[in-house]
Short mmCIF file of C-alpha atoms and ligand atoms in Angstrom, two decimals:
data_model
loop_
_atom_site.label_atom_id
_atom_site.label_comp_id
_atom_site.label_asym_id
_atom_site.label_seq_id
_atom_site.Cartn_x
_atom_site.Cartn_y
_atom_site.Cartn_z
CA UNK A 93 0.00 0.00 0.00
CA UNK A 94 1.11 3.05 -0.80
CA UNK A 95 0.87 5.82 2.03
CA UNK A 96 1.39 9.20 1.95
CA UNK A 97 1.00 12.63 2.98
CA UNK A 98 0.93 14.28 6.42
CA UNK A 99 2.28 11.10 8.14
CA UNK A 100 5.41 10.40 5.59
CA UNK A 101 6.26 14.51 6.14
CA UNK A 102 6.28 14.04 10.25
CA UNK A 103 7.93 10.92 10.08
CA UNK A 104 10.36 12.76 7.78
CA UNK A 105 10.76 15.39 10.24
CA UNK A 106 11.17 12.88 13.10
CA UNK A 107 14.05 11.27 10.89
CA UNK A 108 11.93 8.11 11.06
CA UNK A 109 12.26 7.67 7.24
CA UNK A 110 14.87 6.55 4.93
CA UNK A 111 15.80 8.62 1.77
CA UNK A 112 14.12 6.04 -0.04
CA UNK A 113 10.87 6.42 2.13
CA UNK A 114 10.99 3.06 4.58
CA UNK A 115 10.54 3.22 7.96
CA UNK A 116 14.34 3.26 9.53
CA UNK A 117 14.62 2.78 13.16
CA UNK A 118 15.95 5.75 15.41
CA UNK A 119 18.85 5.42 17.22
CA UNK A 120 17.54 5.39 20.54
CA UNK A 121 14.55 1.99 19.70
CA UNK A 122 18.62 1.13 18.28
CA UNK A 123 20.53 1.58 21.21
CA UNK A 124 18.08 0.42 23.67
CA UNK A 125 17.90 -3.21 22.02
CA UNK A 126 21.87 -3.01 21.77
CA UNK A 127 21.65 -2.15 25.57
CA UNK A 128 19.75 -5.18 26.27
CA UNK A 129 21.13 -7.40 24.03
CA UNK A 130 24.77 -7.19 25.64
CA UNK A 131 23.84 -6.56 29.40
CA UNK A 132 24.83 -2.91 28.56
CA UNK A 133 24.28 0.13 31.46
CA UNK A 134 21.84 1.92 29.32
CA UNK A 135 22.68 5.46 29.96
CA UNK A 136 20.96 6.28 26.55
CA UNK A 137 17.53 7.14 27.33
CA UNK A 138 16.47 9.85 30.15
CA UNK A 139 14.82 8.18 33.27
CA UNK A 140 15.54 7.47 36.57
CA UNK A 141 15.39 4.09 37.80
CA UNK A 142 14.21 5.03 41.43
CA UNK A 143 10.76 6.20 42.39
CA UNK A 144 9.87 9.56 43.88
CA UNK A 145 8.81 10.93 46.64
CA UNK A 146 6.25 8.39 48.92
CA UNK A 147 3.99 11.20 49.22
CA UNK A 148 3.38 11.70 45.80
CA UNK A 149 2.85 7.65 45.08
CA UNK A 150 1.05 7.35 47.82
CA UNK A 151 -1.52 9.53 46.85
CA UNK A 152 -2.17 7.77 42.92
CA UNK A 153 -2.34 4.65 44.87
CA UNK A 154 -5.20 6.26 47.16
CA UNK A 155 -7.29 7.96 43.94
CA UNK A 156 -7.08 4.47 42.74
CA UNK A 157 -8.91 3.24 45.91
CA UNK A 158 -11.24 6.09 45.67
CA UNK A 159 -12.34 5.51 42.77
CA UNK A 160 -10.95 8.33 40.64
CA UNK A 161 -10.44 6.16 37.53
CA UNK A 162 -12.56 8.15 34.87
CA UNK A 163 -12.35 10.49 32.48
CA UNK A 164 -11.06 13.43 34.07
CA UNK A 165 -12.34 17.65 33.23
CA UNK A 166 -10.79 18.42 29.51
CA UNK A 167 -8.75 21.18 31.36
CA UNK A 168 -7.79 18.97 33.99
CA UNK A 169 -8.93 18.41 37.50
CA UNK A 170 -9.34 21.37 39.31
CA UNK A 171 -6.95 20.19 41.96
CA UNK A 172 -4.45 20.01 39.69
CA UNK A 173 -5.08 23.24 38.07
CA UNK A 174 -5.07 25.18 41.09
CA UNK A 175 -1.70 23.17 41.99
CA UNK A 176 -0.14 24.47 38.70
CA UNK A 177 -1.18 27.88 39.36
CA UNK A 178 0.35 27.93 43.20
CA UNK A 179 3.41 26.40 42.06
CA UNK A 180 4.09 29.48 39.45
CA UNK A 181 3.11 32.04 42.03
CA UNK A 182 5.25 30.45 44.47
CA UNK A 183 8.38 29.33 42.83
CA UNK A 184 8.16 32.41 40.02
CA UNK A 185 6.21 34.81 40.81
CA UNK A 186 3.73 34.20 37.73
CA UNK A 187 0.29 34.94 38.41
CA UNK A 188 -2.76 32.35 36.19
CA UNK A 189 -6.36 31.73 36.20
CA UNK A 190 -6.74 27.91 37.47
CA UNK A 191 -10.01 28.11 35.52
CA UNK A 192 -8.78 29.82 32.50
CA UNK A 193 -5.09 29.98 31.99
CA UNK A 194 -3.77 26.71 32.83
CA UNK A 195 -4.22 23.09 31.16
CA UNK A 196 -3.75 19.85 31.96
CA UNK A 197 -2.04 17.64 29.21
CA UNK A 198 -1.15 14.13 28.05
CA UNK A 199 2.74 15.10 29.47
CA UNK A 200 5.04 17.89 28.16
CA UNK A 201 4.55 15.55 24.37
CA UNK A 202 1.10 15.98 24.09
CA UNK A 203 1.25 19.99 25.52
CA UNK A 204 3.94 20.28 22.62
CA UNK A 205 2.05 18.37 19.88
CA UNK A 206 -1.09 20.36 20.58
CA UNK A 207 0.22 24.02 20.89
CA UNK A 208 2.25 23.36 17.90
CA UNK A 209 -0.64 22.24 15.22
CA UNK A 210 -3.04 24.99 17.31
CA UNK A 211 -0.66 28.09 16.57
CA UNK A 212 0.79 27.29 13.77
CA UNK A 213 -0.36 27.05 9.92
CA UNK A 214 1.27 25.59 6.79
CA UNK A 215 4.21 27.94 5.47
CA UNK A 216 5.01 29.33 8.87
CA UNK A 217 8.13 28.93 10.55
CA UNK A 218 8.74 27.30 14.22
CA UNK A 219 11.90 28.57 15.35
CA UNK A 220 14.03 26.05 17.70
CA UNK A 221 17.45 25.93 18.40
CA UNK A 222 19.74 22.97 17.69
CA UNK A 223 20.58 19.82 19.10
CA UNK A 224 16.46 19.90 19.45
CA UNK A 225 14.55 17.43 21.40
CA UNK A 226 13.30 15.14 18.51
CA UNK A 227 9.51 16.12 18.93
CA UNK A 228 9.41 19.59 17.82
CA UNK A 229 10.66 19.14 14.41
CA UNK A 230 7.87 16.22 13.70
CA UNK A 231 4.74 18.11 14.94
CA UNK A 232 6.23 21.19 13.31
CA UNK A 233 6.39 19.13 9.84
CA UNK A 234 3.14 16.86 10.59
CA UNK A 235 1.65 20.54 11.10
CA UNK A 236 3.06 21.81 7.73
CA UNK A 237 5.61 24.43 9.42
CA UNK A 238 8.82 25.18 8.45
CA UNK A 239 11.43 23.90 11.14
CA UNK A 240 14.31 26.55 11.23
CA UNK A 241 17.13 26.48 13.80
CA UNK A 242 19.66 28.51 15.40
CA UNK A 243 22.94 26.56 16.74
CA UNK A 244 24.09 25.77 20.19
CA UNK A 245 27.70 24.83 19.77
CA UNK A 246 29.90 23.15 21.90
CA UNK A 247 31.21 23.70 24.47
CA UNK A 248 28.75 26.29 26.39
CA UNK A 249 25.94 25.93 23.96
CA UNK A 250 24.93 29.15 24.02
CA UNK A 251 23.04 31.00 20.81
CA UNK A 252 25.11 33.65 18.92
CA UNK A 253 22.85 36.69 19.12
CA UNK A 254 23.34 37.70 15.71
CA UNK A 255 22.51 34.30 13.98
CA UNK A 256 19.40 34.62 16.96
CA UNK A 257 18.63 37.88 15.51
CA UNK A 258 19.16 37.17 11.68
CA UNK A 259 16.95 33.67 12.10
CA UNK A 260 13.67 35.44 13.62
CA UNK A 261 11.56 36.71 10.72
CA UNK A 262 8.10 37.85 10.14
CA UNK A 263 7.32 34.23 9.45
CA UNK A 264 8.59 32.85 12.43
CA UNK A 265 5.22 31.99 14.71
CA UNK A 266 7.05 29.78 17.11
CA UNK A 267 9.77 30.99 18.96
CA UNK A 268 10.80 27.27 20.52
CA UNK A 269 12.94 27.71 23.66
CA UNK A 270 13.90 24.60 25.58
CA UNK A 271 15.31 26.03 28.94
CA UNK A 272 17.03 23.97 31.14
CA UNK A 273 17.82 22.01 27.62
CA UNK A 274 18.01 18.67 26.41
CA UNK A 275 20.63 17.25 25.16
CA UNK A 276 22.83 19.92 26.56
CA UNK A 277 21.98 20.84 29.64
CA UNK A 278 22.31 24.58 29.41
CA UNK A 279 20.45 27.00 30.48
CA UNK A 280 19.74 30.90 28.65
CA UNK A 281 20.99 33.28 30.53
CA UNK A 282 18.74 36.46 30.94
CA UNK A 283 20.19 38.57 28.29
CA UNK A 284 19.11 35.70 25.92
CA UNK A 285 15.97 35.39 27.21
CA UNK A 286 15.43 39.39 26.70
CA UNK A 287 16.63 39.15 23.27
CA UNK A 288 14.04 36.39 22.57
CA UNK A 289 11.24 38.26 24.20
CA UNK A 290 12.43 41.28 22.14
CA UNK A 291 12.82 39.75 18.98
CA UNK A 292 9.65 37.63 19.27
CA UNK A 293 7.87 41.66 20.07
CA UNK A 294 9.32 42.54 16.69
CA UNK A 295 8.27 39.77 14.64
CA UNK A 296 4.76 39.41 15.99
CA UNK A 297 5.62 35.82 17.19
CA UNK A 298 4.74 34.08 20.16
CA UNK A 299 7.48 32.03 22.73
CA UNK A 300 6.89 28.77 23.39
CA UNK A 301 9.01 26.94 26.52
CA UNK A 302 9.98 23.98 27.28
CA UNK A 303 10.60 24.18 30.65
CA UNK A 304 10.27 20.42 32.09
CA UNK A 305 13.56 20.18 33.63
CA UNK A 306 12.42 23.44 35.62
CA UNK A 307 13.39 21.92 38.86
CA UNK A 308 16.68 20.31 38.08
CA UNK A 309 19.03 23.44 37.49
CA UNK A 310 22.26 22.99 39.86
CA UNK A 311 24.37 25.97 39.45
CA UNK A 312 22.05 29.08 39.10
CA UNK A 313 18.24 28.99 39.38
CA UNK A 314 15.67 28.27 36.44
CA UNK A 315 14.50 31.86 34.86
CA UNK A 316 10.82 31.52 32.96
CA UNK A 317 10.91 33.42 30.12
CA UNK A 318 7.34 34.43 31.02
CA UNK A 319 8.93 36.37 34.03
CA UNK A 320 10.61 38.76 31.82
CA UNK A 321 8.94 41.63 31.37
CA UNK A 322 6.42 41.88 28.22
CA UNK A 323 7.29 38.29 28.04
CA UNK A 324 3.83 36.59 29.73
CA UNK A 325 0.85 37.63 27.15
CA UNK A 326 3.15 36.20 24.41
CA UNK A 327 4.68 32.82 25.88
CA UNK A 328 2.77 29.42 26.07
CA UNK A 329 4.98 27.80 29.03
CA UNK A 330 5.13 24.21 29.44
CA UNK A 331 6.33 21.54 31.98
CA UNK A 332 5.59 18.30 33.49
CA UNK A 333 5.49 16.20 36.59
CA UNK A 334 7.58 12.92 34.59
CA UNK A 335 11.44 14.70 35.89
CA UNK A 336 10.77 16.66 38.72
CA UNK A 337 8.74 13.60 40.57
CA UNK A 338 10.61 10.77 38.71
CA UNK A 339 7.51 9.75 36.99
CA UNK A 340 8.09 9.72 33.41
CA UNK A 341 5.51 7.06 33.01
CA UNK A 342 2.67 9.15 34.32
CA UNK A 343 2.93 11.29 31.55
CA UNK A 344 0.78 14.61 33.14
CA UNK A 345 2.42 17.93 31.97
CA UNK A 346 0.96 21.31 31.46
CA UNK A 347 0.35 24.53 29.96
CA UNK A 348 -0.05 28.05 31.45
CA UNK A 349 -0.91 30.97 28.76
CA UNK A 350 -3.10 33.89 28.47
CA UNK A 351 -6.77 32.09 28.05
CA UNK A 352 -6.95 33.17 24.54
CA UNK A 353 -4.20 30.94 23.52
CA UNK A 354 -5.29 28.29 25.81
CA UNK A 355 -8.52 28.09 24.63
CA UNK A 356 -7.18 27.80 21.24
CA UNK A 357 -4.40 24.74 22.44
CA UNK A 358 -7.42 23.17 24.10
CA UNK A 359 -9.82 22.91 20.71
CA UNK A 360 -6.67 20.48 19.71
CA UNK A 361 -6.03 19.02 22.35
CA UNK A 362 -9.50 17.39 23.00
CA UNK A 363 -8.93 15.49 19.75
CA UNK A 364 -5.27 14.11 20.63
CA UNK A 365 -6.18 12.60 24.10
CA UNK A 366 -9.19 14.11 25.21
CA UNK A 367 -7.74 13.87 28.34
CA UNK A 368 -5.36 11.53 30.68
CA UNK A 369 -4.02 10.05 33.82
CA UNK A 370 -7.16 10.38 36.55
CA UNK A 371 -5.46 9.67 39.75
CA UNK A 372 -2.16 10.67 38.40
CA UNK A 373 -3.27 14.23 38.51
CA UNK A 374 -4.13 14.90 42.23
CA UNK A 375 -1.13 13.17 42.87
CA UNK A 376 1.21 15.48 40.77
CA UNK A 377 -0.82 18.12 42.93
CA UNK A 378 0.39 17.04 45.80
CA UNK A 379 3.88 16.49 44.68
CA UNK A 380 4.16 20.33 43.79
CA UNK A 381 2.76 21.49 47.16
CA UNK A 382 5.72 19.75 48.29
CA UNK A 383 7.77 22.21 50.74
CA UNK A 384 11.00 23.59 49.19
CA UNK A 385 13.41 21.26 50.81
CA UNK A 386 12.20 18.57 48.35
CA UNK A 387 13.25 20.28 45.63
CA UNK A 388 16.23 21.26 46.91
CA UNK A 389 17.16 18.11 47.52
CA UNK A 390 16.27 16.72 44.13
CA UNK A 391 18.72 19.29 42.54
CA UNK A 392 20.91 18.29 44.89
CA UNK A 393 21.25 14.36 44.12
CA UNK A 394 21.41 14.60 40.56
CA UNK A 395 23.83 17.63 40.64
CA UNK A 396 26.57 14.56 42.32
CA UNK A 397 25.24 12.32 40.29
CA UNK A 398 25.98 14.83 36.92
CA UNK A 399 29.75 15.53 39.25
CA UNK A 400 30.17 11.50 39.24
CA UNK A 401 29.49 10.62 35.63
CA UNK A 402 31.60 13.87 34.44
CA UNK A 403 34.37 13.06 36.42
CA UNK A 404 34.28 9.56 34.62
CA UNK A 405 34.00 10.55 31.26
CA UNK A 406 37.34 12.84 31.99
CA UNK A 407 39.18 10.19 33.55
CA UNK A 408 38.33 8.13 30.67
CA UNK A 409 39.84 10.37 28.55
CA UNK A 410 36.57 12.30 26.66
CA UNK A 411 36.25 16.02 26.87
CA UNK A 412 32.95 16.78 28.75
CA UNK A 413 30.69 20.39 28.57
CA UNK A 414 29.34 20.99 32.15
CA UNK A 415 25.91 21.07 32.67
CA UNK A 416 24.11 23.32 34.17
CA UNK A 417 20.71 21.85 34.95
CA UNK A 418 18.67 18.79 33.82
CA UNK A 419 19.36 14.62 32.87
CA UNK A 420 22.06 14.35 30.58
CA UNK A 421 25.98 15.36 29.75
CA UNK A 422 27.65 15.78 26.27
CA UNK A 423 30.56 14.68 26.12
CA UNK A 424 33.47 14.77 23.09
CA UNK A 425 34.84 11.11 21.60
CA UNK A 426 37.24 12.76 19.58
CA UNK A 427 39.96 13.34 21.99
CA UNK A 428 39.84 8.80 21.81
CA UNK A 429 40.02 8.81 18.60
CA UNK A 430 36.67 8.47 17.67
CA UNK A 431 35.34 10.87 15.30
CA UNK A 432 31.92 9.85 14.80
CA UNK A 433 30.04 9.12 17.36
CA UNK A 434 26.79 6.93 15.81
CA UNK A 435 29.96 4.69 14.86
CA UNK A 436 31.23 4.71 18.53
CA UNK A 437 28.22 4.33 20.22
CA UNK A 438 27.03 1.39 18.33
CA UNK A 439 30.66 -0.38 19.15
CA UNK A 440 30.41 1.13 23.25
CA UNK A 441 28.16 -1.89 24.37
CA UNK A 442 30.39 -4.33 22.39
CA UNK A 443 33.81 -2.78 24.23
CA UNK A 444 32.73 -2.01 27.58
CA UNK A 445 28.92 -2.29 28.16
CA UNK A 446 27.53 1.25 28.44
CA UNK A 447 25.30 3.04 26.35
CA UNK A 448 25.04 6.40 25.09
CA UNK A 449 23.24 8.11 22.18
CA UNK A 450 24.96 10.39 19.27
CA UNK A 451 24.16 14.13 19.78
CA UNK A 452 23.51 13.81 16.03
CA UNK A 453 20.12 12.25 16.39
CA UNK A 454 18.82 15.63 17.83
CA UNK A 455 20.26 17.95 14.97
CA UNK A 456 18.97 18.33 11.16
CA UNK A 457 20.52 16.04 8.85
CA UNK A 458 22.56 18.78 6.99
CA UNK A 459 24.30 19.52 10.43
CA UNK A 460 25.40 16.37 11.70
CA UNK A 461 29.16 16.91 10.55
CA UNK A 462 28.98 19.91 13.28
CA UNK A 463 28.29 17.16 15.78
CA UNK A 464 29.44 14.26 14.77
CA UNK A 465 31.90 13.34 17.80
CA UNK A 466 29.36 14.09 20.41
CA UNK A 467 27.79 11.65 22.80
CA UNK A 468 24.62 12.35 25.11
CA UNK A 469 24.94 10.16 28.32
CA UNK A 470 22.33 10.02 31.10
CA UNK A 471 22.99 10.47 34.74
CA UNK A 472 19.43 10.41 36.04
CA UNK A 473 20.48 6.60 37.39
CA UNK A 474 21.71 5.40 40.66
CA UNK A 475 24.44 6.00 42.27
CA UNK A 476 25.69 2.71 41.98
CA UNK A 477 25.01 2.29 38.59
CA UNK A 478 26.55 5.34 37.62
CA UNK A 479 29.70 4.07 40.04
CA UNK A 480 29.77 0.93 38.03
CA UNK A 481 29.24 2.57 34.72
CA UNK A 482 32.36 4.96 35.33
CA UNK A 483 34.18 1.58 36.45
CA UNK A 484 33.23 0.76 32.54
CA UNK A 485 34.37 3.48 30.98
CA UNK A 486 37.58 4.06 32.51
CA UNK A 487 38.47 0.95 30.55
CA UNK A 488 38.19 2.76 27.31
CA UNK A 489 41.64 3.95 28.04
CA UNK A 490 43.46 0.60 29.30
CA UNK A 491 40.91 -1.78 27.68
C1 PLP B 635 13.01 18.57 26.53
C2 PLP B 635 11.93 17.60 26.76
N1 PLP B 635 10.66 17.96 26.51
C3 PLP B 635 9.66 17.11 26.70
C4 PLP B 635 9.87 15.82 27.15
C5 PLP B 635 8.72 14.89 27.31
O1 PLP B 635 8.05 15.13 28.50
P1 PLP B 635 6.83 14.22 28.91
O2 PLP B 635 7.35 12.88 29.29
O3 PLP B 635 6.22 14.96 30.04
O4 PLP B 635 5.91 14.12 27.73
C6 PLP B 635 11.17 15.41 27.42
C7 PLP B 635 11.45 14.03 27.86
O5 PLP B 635 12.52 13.51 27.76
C8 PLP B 635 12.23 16.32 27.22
O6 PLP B 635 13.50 15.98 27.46
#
């Protein structure tokens, strides 16, 4: 059978097809059967293996038991709404409507998918910047946009402000930040943020963030880019409980916007999911009433655990970027002698059982060479797998 259209464009945009149109398989469904085919630490794919916090679990397991197991509100239960609402008064100073400005979603995914095909038409351009989680550039091509990127080169992946300036054009809708970012674990400073808001003021465009490591910034704290000024009316911001409350699998994000925009993410949005995750949503409520200290301490583990797996990856002889915030660390294969690293991670499991993915699966084909010795590894693990995964990797040098 012969399919075509919107599907073979997303799936073109999600690098799930081959030049010659069949369905290739991405490097991370790659890597993770490699990881389990050799016994391999799978440090490829971002999520923890430990629960969170009992209070949080606790209370899905007592919805269950009372009975809140249907469909939930379209916006999302109320408790959960209000939840969102305290949490960005509380932690940023960011006043919403429960009722009107904030929505429930199907995770961060499902927030992205819908404000994506709600805001944007065929012909106009979503702005991200580059490595990109692998998401935005589908929906943007399922949705007919035009995915256009500005770089974030090693080693501080920071945007140049003039190739920021010179990318944003009258037919940018999107501007697509992802702050704390994945794969690199940066974070925009504030005069970045500005330039965004100001550029995005020029243009006519609207900011859309990606904000769902919020909570997991270790060397200076998370700034919104709705709490700069002229910033809120324009900027769709959205997060999620799966990193914060290591509960990935829950999948319950959010949105918080002006109600105009909302209302407008929402008419989608009832036709991706309808809605999700009953007794998963007062439980994410409860988890972001949690008192500060919890968060703290969240930052706080992973922050060794990103010290532990960096200090690792140098002893094993890689050059590592520093993280500021979130799962993951890029670090450089070139200073082993490996200069591309899809080649070196597929042979990684085979010479020392760890896994890691290729920085070049998040970048646009025609920029992999820019890339191409980079390697995303995952932290977000135990302490003792991370112990025995450095163990691992220190043989790279004395093998
Ligand atoms: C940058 C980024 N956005 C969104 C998501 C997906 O979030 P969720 O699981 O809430 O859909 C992830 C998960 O890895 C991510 O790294």
């Amino acid at each position: 059978m012969n399919v075509s259209g919107s599907w073979q464009r997303a799936a073109r945009g999600a690098m799930l097809l081959g030049a010659d149109g069949a369905l290739s398989t991405t490097i991370f469904t790659e890597m993770s059967a490699l990881a389990a085919a050799t016994g391999s630490i799978n440090l490829g794919q971002g999520f923890p293996d430990e629960d969170g916090p009992d209070e949080v679990l606790d209370s899905a397991r007592q919805a269950i038991s009372d009975g809140i197991n249907q469909y939930p509100p379209g916006r999302g239960m109320p408790v959960l709404r209000e939840a969102i609402a305290a949490h960005q008064e509380r932690f940023y100073g960011l006043r919403y409507d429960p009722d009107r400005e904030v929505l429930v979603t199907a995770g961060a995914t499902e927030a992205l998918a819908a404000t994506i095909l709600a805001l944007t038409q065929s012909g106009d351009e979503v702005l991200t910047f580059e490595p990109f989680y692998d998401s935005y550039g589908a929906i943007a091509a399922l949705g007919g946009a035009t995915h256009t990127t500005v770089a974030l080169r090693w080693p501080d992946f920071q945007p140049d402000a003039d190739e920021l300036r010179a990318a944003v054009t009258d037919r940018t809708r999107l501007i697509l930040i992802n702050n704390p970012h994945n794969p690199t674990g940066a974070q925009f400073d504030a005069e970045t943020l500005a330039l965004i808001v100001e550029l995005a003021q020029q243009h006519g465009a609207l900011i859309v963030t990606d904000e769902v490591y919020e909570h997991l910034a270790f060397d200076r704290p998370h700034i919104p880019v709705a709490t700069l000024p002229g910033a809120a009316e324009r900027t769709i911001t959205i997060s999620s409980g799966g990193k914060t409350f290591s509960a990935t699998g829950w999948k319950i994000g959010w949105i918080t916007a002006a109600a105009e925009l909302i209302d407008a993410i929402l008419a989608v949005k009832q036709f991706l999911t309808f809605v999700n995750g009953a007794p998963f949503q007062p439980a994410i409520a409860v988890g972001l009433g949690l008192p500060d200290a919890f968060f703290a301490t969240a930052a706080a583990t992973l922050r060794d655990k990103r010290d532990l797996l960096m200090a690792g990856l140098r002893e094993a002889g890689f050059a590592v970027a520093r993280p500021s915030a979130g799962y993951f660390v890029i670090a450089d294969a070139a200073p082993l002698g490996y200069a591309d690293a899809a080649e070196f991670c597929r042979l990684l499991p085979g010479l020392i059982g760890v896994v890691g993915i290729p920085v070049s699966a998040f970048v646009l084909e025609e920029h992999r060479s820019e890339y191409s010795s980079l390697v995303r590894f995952a932290y977000c693990k135990r302490a003792t797998v991370l112990d025995d995964a450095v163990d691992r990797l220190s043989r790279l040098r004395s093998p």
